[in-house]
CSV table of C-alpha atoms in Angstrom, one decimal:
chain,number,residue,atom,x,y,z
A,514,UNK,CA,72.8,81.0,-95.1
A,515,UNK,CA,74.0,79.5,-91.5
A,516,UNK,CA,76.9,78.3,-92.4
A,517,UNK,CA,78.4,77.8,-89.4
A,518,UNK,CA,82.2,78.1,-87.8
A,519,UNK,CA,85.4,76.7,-89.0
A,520,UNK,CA,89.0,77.1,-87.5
A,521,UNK,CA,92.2,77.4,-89.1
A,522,UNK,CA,93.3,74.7,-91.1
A,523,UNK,CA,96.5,75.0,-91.8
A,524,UNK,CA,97.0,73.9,-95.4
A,525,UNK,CA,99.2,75.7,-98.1
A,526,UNK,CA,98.1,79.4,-98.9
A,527,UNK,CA,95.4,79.5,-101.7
A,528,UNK,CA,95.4,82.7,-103.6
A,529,UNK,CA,92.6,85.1,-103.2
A,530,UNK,CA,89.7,83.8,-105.2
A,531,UNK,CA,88.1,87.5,-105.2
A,532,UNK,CA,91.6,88.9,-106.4
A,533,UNK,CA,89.3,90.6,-109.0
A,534,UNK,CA,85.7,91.1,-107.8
A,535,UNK,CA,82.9,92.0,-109.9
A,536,UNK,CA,80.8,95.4,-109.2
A,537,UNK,CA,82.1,98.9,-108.6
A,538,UNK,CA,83.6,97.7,-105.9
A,539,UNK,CA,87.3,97.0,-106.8
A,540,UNK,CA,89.1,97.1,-103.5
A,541,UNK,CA,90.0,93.8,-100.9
A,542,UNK,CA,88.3,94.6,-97.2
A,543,UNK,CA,88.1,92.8,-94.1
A,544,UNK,CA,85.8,92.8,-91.2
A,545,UNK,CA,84.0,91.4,-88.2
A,546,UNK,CA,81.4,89.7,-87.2
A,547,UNK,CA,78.0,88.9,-89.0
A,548,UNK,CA,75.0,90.9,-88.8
A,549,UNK,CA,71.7,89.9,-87.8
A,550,UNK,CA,70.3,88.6,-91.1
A,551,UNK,CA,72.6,85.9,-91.7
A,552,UNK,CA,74.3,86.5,-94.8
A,553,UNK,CA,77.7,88.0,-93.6
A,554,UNK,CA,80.9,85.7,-93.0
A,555,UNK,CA,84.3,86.1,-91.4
A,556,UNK,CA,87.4,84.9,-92.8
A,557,UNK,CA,90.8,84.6,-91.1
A,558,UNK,CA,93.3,85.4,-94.2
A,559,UNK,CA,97.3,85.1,-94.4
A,560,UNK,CA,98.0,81.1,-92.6
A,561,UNK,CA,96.3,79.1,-94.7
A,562,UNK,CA,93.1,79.9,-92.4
A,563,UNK,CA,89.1,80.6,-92.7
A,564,UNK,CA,86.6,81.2,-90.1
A,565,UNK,CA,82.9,81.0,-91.4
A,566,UNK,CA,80.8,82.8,-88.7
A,567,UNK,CA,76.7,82.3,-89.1
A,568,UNK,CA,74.9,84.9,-90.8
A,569,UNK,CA,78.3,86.7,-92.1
A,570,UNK,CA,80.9,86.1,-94.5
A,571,UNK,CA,84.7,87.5,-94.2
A,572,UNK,CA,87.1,86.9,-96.6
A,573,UNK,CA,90.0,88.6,-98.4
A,574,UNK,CA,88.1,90.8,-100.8
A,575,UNK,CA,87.2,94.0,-102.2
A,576,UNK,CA,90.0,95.7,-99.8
A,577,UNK,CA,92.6,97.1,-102.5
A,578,UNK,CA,93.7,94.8,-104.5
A,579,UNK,CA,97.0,94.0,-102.5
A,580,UNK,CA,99.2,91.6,-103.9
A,581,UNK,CA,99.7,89.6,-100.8
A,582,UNK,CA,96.3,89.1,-100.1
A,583,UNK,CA,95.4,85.8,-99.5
A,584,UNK,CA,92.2,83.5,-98.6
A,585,UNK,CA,92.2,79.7,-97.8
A,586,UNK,CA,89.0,77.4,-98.1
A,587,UNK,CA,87.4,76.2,-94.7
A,588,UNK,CA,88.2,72.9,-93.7
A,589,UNK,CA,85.1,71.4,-93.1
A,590,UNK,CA,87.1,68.8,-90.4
A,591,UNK,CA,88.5,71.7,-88.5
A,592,UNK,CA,86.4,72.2,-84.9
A,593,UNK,CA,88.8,74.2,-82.8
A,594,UNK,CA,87.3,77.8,-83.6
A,595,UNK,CA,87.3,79.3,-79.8
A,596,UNK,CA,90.9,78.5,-80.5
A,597,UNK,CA,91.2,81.0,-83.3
A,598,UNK,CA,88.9,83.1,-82.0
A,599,UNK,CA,90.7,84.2,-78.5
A,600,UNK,CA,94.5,84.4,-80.6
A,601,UNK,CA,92.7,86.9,-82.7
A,602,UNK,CA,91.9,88.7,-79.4
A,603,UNK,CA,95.0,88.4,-77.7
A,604,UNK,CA,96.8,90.2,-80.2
A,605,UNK,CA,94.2,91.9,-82.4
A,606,UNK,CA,96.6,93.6,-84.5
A,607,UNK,CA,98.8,90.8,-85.4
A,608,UNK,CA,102.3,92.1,-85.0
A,609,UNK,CA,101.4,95.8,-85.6
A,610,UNK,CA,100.5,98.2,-82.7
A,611,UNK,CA,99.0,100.5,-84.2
A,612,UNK,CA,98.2,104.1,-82.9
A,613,UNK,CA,96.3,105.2,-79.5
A,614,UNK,CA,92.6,105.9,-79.3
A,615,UNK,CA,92.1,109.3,-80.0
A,616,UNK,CA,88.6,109.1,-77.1
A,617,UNK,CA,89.4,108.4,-73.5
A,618,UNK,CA,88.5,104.8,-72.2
A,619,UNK,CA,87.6,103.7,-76.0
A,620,UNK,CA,89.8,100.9,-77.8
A,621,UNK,CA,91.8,101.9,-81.2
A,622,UNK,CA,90.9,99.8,-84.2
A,623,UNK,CA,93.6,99.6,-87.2
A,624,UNK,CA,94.4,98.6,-90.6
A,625,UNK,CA,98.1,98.5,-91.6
A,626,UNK,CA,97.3,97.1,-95.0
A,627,UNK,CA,95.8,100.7,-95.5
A,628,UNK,CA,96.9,102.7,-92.7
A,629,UNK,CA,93.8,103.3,-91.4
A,630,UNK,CA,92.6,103.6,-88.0
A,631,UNK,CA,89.1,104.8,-85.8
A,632,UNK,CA,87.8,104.4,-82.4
A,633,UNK,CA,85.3,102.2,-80.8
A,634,UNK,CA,83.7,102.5,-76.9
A,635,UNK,CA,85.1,99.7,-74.9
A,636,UNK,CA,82.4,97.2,-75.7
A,637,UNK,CA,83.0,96.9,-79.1
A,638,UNK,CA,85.8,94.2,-79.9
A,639,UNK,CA,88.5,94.2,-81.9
A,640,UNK,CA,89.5,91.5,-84.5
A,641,UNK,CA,92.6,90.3,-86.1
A,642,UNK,CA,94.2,92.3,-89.1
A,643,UNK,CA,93.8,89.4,-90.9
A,644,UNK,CA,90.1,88.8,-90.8
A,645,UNK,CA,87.6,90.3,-93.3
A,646,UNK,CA,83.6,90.5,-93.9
A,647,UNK,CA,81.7,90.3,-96.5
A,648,UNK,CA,78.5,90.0,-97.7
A,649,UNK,CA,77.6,88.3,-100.9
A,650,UNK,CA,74.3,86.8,-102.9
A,651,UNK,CA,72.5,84.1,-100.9
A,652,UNK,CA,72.4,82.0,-104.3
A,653,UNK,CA,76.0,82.4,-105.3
A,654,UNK,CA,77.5,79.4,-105.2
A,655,UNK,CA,81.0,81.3,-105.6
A,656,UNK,CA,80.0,84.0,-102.9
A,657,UNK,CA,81.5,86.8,-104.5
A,658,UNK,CA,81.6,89.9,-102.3
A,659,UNK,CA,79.2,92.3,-103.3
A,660,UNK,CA,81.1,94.6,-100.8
A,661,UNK,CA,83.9,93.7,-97.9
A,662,UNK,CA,85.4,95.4,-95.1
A,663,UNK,CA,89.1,94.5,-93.4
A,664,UNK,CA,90.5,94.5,-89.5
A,665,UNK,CA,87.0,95.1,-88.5
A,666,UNK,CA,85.2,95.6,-84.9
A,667,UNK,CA,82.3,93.8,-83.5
A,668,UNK,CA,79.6,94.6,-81.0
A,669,UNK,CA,78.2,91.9,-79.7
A,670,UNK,CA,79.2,88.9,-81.0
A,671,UNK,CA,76.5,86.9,-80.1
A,672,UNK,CA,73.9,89.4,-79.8
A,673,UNK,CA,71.0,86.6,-81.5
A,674,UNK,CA,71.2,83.3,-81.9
A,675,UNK,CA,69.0,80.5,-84.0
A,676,UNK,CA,69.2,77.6,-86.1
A,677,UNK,CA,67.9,79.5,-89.2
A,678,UNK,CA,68.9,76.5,-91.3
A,679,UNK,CA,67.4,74.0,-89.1
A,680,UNK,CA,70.7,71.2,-89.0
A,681,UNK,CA,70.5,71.1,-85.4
A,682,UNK,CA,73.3,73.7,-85.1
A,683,UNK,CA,72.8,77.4,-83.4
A,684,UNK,CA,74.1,80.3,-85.2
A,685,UNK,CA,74.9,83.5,-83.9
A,686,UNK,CA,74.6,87.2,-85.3
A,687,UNK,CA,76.2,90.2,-83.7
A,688,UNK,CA,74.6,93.5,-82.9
A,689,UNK,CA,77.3,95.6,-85.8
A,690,UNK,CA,79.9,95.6,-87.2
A,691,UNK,CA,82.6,98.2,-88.4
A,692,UNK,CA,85.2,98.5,-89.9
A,693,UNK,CA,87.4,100.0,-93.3
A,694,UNK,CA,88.8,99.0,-96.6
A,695,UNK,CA,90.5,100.3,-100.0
A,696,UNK,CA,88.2,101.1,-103.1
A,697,UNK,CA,91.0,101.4,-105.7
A,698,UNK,CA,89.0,101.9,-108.9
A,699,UNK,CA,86.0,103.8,-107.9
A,700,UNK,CA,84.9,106.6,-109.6
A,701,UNK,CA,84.6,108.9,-107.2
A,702,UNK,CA,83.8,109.2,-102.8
A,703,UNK,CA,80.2,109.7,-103.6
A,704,UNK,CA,79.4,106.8,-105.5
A,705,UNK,CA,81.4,104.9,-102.8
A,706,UNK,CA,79.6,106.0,-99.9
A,707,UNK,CA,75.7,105.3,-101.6
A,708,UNK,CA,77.1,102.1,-103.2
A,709,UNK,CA,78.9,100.6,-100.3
A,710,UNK,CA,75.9,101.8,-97.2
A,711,UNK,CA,73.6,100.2,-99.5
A,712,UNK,CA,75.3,96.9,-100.6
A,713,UNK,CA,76.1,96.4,-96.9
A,714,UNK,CA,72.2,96.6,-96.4
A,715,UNK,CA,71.0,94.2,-99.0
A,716,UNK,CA,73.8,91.9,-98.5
A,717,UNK,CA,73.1,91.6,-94.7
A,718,UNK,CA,69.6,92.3,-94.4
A,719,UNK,CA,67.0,92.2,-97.2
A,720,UNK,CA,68.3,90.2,-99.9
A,721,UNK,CA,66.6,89.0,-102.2
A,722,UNK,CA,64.5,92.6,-101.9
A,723,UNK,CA,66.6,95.2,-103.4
A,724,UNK,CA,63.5,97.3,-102.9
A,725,UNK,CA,63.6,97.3,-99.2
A,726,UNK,CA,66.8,99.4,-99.3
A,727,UNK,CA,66.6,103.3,-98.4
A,728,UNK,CA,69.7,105.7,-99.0
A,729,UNK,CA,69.7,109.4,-97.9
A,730,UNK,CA,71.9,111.8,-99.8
A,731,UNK,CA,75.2,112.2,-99.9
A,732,UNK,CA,76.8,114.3,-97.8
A,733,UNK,CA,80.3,116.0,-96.7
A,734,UNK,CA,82.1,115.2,-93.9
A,735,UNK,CA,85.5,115.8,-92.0
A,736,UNK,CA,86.4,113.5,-89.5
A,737,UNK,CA,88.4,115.6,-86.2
A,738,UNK,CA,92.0,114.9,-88.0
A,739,UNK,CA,90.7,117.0,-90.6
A,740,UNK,CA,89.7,114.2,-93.5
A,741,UNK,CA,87.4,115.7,-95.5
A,742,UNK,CA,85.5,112.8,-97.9
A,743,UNK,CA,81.5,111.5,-98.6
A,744,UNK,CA,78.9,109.9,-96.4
A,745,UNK,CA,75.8,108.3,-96.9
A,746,UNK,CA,73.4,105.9,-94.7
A,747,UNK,CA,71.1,103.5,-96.1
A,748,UNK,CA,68.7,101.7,-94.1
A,749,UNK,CA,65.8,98.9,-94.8
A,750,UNK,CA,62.4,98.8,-94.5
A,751,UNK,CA,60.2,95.8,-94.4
A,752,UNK,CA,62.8,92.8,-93.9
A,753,UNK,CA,60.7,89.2,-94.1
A,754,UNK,CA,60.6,87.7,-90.3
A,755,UNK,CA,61.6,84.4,-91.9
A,756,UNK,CA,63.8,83.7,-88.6
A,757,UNK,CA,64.0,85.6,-84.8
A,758,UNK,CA,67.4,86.6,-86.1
A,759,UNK,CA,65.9,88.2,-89.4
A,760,UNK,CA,65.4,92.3,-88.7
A,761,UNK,CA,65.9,95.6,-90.7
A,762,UNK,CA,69.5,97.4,-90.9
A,763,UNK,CA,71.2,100.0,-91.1
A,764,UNK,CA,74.9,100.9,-92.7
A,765,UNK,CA,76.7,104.0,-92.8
A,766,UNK,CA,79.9,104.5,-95.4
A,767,UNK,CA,82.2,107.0,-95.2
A,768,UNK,CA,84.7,107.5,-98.3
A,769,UNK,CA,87.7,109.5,-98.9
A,770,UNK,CA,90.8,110.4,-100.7
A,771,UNK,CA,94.3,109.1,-99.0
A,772,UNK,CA,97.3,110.8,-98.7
A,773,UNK,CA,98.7,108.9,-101.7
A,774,UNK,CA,95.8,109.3,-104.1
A,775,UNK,CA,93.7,106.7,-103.3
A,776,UNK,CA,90.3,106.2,-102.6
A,777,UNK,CA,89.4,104.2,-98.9
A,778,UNK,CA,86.3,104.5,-96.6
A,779,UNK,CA,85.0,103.5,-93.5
A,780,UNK,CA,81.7,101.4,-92.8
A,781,UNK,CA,79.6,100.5,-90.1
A,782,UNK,CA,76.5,98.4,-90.0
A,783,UNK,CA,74.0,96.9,-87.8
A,784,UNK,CA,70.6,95.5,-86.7
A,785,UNK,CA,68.0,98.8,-87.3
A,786,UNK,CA,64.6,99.1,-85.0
A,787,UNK,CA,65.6,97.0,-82.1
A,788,UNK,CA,66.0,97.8,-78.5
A,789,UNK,CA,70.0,97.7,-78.6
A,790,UNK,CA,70.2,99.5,-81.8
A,791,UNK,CA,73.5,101.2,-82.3
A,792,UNK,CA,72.2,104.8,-81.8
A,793,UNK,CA,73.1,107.3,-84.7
A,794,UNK,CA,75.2,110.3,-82.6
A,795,UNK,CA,77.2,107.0,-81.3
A,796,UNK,CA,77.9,105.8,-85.3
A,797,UNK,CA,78.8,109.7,-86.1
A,798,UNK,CA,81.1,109.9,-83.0
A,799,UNK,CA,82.9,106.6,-84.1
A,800,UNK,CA,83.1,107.8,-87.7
A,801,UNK,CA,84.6,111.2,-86.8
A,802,UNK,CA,88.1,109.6,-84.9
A,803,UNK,CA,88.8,107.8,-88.7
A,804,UNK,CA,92.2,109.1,-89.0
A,805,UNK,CA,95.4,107.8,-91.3
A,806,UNK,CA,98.4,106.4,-89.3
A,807,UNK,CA,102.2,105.1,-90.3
A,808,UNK,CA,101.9,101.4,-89.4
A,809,UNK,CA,104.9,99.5,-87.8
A,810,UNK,CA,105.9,96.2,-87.0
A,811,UNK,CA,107.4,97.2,-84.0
């Protein structure tokens, strides 16, 4: 459930093993950082690379279904994460720059797979286009996402740290994560935003206890350039204090229709009922600057 941080290996490209993933949830996504309960992972797609961060899992699924998506496995003899980890941040967008932050003094966060962008306050930090988060069953030996977000933002990187799975090894958890992904093949933007704010709950937080999950009705929203979609927020109740780094969540989705027909939404969770909780007008203030944008290489 720890399992720890890998670096780029550097191998041939391996195709996508979530290409198709099971659920509702038919779109590739990409994100940041873990959450608190330790079931989230991050994984560095496009080189031939994987980064497995404690208590998350990121990876190349549920984002779309691009063709050119790929994932590669972790190399277990890789050790040069920090490596990975400040490239990501030196050029966060890999290649594309992506539009300016719509808020004064907060930092833009794209996708160019989907043309998506939002803002985040300065302390939140960006990762690399290419990394994604997901969440997936504890017991799975396959790990396929239950739900996945792409070019996410992180608060916090390190916000707890343990050594849940007792190898000697500390793990870290952020405090949230956020971040936005395709959902070709859903039905509709309400079932996306109750499905996804509640997958990213149990996923992160509560699993195995479906029953700890909470989500509030679905509502409309328009974001301030004038997207009009669905938003729901689930939260947990309850969570088992199996480890310091175990605590209740929260996750907020926001779905919509694209400009070219598509459905795509925006997600944000976190650690619920702690002292650095991500507070809700700050979550609605991030969720309002989701905007589309023309990506470019140049």
């Amino acid at each position: 459930m720890w399992p720890g941080e890998q670096s780029p290996a550097g191998g041939p490209e391996q195709p996508n093993p979530y290409k198709e993933p099971p659920a509702p949830w038919n779109a590739p996504t990409v994100a940041s950082g873990p959450p608190a309960g330790g079931r989230t992972r991050l994984v560095a797609i496009g080189a031939a690379a994987a980064v497995v961060v404690a208590a998350a899992v990121t990876g190349a699924v549920l984002l779309g279904g691009d063709e050119d998506d790929r994932a590669a496995g972790p190399d277990p003899a890789a050790s040069s994460a920090s490596a990975s980890a400040s490239v990501a941040a030196d050029d966060p967008r890999s290649g594309d720059r992506g539009p300016a932050p719509t808020v004064a003094g907060w930092t833009v966060v794209a996708n160019p797979d989907h043309g998506i962008a939002f803002d985040v306050p300065a302390s939140w930090a960006p990762q690399s286009r290419d990394w994604v988060t997901y969440v997936a069953e504890d017991d799975d030996p396959d790990e396929k996402p239950l739900v996945a977000m792409k070019a996410p933002a992180v608060l916090q990187e390190e916000w707890c740290a343990s050594d849940g799975d007792r190898d000697g090894s500390v793990d870290h958890a952020p405090l949230a994560s956020a971040g936005t992904r395709g959902n070709n093949g859903a039905r509709s933007t309400e079932d996306v935003a109750r499905n996804d704010s509640a997958a990213w709950v149990y996923g992160a937080y509560t699993q195995p206890d479906r029953d700890k999950v909470s989500t509030g009705p679905v509502t409309s929203f328009t974001t301030a350039s004038g997207i009009r979609g669905s938003v729901a927020t689930s939260r947990s109740s309850g969570v088992a204090k199996k480890d310091k780094c175990d605590v209740d969540g929260k996750a907020t989705t926001f779905a919509f229709e694209t400009a070219d027909g598509d459905f795509a939404s925006w997600s944000f969770f976190g650690a619920a009922g702690v002292d650095d909780e991500v507070p809700e007008t700050t979550v609605r203030e991030i969720l309002a600057t989701v905007r589309e944008y023309t990506p470019s290489d140049s």
